[in-house]
GROMACS .gro file of C-alpha atoms in nm:
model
  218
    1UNK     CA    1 -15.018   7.905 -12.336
    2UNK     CA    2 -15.162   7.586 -12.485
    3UNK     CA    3 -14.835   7.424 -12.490
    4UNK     CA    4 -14.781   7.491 -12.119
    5UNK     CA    5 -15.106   7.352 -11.999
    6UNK     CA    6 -15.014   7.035 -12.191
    7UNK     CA    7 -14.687   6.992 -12.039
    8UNK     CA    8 -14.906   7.059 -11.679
    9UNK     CA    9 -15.117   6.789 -11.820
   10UNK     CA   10 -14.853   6.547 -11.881
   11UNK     CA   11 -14.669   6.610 -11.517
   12UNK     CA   12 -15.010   6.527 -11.362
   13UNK     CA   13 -15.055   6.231 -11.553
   14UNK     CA   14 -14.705   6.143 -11.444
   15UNK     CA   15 -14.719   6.197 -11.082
   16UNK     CA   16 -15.031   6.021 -11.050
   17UNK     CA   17 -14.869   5.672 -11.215
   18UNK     CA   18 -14.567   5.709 -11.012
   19UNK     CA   19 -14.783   5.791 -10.661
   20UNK     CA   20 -14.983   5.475 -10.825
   21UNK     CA   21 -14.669   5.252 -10.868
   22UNK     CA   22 -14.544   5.360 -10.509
   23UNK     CA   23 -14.892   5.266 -10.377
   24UNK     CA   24 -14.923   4.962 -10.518
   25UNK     CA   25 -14.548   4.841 -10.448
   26UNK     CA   26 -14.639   4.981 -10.076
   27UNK     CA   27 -14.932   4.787 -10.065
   28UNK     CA   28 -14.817   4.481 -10.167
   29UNK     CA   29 -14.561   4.461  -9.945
   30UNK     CA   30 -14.723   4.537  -9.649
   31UNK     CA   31 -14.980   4.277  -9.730
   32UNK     CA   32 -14.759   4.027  -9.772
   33UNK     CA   33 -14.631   4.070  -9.476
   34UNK     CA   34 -14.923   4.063  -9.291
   35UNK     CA   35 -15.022   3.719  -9.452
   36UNK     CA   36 -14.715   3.562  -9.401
   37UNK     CA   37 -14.575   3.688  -9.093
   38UNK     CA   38 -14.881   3.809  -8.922
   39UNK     CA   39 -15.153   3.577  -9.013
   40UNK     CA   40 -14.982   3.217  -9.150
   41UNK     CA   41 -14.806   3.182  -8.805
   42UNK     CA   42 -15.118   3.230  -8.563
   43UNK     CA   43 -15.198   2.864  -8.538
   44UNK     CA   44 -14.846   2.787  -8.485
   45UNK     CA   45 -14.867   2.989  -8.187
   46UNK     CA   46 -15.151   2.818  -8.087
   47UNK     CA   47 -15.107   2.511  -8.164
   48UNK     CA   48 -14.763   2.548  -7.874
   49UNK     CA   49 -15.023   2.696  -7.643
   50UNK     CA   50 -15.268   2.450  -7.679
   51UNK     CA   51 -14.996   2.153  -7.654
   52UNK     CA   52 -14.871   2.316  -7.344
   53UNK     CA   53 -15.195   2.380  -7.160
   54UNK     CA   54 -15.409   2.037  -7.331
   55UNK     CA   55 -15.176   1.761  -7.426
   56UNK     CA   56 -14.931   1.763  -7.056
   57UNK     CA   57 -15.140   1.980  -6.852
   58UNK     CA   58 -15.507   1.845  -6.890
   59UNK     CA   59 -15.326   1.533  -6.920
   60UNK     CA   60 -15.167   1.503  -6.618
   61UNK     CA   61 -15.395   1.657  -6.404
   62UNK     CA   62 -15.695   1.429  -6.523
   63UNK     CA   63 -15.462   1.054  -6.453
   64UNK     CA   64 -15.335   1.213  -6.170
   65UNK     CA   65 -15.036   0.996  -6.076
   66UNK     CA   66 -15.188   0.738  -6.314
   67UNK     CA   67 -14.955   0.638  -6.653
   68UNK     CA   68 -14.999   0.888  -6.924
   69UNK     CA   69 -15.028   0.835  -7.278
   70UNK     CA   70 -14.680   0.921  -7.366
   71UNK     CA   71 -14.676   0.822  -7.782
   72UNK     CA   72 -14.981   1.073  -7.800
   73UNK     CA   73 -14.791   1.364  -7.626
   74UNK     CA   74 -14.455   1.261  -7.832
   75UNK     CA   75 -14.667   1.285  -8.177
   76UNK     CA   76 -14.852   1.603  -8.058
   77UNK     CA   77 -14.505   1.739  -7.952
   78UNK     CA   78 -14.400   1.676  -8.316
   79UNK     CA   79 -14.612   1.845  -8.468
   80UNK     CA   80 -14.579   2.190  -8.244
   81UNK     CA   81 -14.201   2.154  -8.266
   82UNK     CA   82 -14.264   2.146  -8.654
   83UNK     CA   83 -14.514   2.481  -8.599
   84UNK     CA   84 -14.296   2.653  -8.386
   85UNK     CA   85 -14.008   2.657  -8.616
   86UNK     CA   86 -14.165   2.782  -8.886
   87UNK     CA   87 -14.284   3.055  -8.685
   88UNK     CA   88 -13.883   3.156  -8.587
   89UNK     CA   89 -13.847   3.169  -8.960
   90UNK     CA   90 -14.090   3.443  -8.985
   91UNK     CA   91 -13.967   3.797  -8.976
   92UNK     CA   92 -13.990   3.935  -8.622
   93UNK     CA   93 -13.989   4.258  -8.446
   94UNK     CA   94 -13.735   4.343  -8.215
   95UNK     CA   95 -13.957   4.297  -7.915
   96UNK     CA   96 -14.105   3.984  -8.077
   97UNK     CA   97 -13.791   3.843  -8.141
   98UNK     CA   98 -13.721   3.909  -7.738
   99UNK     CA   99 -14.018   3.741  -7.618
  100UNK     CA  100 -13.986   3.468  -7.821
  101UNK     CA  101 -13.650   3.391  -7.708
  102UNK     CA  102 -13.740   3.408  -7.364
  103UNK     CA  103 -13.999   3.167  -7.435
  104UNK     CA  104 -13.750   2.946  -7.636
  105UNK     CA  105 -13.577   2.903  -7.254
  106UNK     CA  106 -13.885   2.831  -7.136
  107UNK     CA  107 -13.992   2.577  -7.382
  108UNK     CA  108 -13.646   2.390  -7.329
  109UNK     CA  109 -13.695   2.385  -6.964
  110UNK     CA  110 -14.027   2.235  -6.954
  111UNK     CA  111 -13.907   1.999  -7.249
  112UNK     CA  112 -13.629   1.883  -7.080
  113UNK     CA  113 -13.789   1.887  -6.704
  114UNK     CA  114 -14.105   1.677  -6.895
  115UNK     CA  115 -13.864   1.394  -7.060
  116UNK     CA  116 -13.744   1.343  -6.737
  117UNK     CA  117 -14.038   1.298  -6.518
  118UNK     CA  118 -14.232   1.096  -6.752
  119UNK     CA  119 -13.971   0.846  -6.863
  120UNK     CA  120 -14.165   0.559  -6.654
  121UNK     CA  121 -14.493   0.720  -6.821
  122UNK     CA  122 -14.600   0.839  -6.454
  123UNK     CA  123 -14.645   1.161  -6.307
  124UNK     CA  124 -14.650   1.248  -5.932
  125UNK     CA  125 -14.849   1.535  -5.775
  126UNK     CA  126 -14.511   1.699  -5.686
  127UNK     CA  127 -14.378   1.686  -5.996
  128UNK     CA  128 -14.707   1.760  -6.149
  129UNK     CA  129 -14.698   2.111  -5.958
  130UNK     CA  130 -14.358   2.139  -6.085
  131UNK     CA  131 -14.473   2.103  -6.441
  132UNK     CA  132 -14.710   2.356  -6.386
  133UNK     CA  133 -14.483   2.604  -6.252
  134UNK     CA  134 -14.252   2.572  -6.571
  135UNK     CA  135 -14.558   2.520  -6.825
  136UNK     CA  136 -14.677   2.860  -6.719
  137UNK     CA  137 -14.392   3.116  -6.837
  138UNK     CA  138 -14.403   2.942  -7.162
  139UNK     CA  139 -14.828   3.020  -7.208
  140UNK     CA  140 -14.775   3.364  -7.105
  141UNK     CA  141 -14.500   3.401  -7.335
  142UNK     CA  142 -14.694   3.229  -7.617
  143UNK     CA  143 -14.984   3.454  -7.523
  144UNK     CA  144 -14.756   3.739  -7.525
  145UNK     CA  145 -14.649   3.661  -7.914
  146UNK     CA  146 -15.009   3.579  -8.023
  147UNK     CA  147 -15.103   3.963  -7.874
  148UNK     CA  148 -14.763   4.123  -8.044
  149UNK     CA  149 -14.892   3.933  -8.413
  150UNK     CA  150 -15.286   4.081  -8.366
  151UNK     CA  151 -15.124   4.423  -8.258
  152UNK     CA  152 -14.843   4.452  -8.563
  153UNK     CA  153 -15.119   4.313  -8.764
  154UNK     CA  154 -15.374   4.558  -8.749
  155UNK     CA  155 -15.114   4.831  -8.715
  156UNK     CA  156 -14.980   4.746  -9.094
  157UNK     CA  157 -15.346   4.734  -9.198
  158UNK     CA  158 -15.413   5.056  -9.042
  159UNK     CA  159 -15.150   5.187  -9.263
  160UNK     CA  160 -15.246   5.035  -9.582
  161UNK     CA  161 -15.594   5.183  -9.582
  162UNK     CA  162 -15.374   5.560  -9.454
  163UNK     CA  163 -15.252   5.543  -9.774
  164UNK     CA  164 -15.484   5.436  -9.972
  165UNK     CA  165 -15.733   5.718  -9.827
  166UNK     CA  166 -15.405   5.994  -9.899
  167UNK     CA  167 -15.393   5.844 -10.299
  168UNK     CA  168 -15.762   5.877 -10.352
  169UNK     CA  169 -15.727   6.221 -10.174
  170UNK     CA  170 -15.431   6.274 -10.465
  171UNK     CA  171 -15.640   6.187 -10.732
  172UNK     CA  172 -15.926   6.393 -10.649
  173UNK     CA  173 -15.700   6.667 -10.639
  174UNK     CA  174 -15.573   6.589 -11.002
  175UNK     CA  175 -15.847   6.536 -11.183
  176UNK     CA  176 -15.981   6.837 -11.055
  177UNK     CA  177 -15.698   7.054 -11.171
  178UNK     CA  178 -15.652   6.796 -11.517
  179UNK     CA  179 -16.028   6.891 -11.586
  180UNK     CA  180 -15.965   7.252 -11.494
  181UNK     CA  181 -15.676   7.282 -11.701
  182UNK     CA  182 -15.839   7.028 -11.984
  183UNK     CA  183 -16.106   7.353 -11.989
  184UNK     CA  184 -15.867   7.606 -12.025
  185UNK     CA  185 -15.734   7.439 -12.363
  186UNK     CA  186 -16.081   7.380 -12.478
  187UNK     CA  187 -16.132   7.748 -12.448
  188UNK     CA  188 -15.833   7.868 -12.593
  189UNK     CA  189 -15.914   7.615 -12.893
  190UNK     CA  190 -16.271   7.755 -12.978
  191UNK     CA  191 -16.142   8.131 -12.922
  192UNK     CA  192 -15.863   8.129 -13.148
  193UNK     CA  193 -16.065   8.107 -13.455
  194UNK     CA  194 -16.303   8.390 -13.336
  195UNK     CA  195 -16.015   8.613 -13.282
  196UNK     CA  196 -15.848   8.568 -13.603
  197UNK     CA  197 -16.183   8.586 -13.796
  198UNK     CA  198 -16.226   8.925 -13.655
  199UNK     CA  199 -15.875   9.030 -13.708
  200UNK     CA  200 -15.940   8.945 -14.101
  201UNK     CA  201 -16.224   9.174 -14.098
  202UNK     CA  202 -16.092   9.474 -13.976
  203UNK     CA  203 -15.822   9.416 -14.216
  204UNK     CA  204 -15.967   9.404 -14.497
  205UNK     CA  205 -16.042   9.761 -14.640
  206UNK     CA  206 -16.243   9.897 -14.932
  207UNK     CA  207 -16.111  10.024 -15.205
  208UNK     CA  208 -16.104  10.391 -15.215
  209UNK     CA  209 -16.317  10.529 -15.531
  210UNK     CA  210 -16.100  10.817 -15.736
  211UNK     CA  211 -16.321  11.134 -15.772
  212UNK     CA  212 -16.414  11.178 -16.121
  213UNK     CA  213 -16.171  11.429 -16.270
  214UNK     CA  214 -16.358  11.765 -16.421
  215UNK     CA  215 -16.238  11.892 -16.766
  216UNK     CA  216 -16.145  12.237 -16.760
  217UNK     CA  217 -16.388  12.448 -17.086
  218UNK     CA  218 -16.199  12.609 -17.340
   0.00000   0.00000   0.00000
């Protein structure tokens, strides 16, 4: 009996390290993943909004036909052309990875459609309205992504503390039945010696006195 509480002992013991292991590899996985492909590229993603919507847009629509500052736009552009690609690099959904294609098109239309109209570093109101109409796929795209990173985000979070709620539900449930069993050997220890002290006793008989023997008179 004692010997098959122990080996119950030891497969608890067991199964909680390897539920451990599994949580912790689990864990840091996910994590990781939320860090780097969840949280690191945020600012990327804004950063392309924000050079979208404030360096051309603001831009433009504040000279209003007047010359723009085109070597701050080109050294702004570098720097959200440098964001953006690490962001591709990232891993993506599915459906990320299909709205940020989309708003790759986007991005090279207004790039290209942007070069050309401000080669003389001035912007008409017609082409102005033009920009705008090709600007604005690529914010709600943008804003699309940014939504699709917050949502995965807290999704994978969600999960982390799921399982980290069922593993302290596990190990309540082991120590319970470690301590329960852990009793059970205790017991059996401490009664043991009772039981074979009375077994000695009632073994142990006294020795039968012979009746005197009577001589017979002559």
């Amino acid at each position: 009996m004692k010997n098959t509480l122990l080996i119950i002992l030891t497969a608890i013991i067991l199964a909680v390290a390897g539920f451990g292991k599994y949580v912790e590899y689990t864990i840091k996985k996910t994590a990781t993943s939320v860090y780097q492909d969840r949280l690191v590229p945020q600012p990327y993603l804004s950063r392309k909004f924000d050079y979208y919507g404030s360096a051309i847009q603001d831009q433009i629509k504040v000279i209003k036909g007047g010359k723009i500052d085109l070597v701050a736009i080109q050294k702004e552009k570098e720097i959200t052309d440098t964001m953006w690609a690490a962001y591709l690099k990232t891993y993506q959904t599915p459906e990320e990875k299909e709205v940020s294609d989309k708003a790759q098109k986007y991005i090279d239309s207004a790039d290209n459609y942007f070069a050309q109209i401000s080669a003389d570093g001035i912007v008409t109101d017609d082409e102005a309205r033009e920009m705008d109409r090709r600007i604005y796929p690529v914010l709600e795209y943008v804003n699309d992504l940014i939504d699709i990173q917050t949502t995965i985000g807290a999704k994978e979070t969600k999960g982390m503390i799921t399982l980290l709620n069922k593993f302290s539900n596990f190990m309540i449930g082991a120590i319970a039945l470690a301590i329960a069993l852990l009793g059970s050997i205790i017991y059996d220890v401490f009664k043991k010696p009772k039981l074979e002290k009375k077994t000695t006793k009632r073994a142990v008989k006294k020795p039968i006195k012979k009746a005197a023997v009577k001589k017979k008179k002559k």
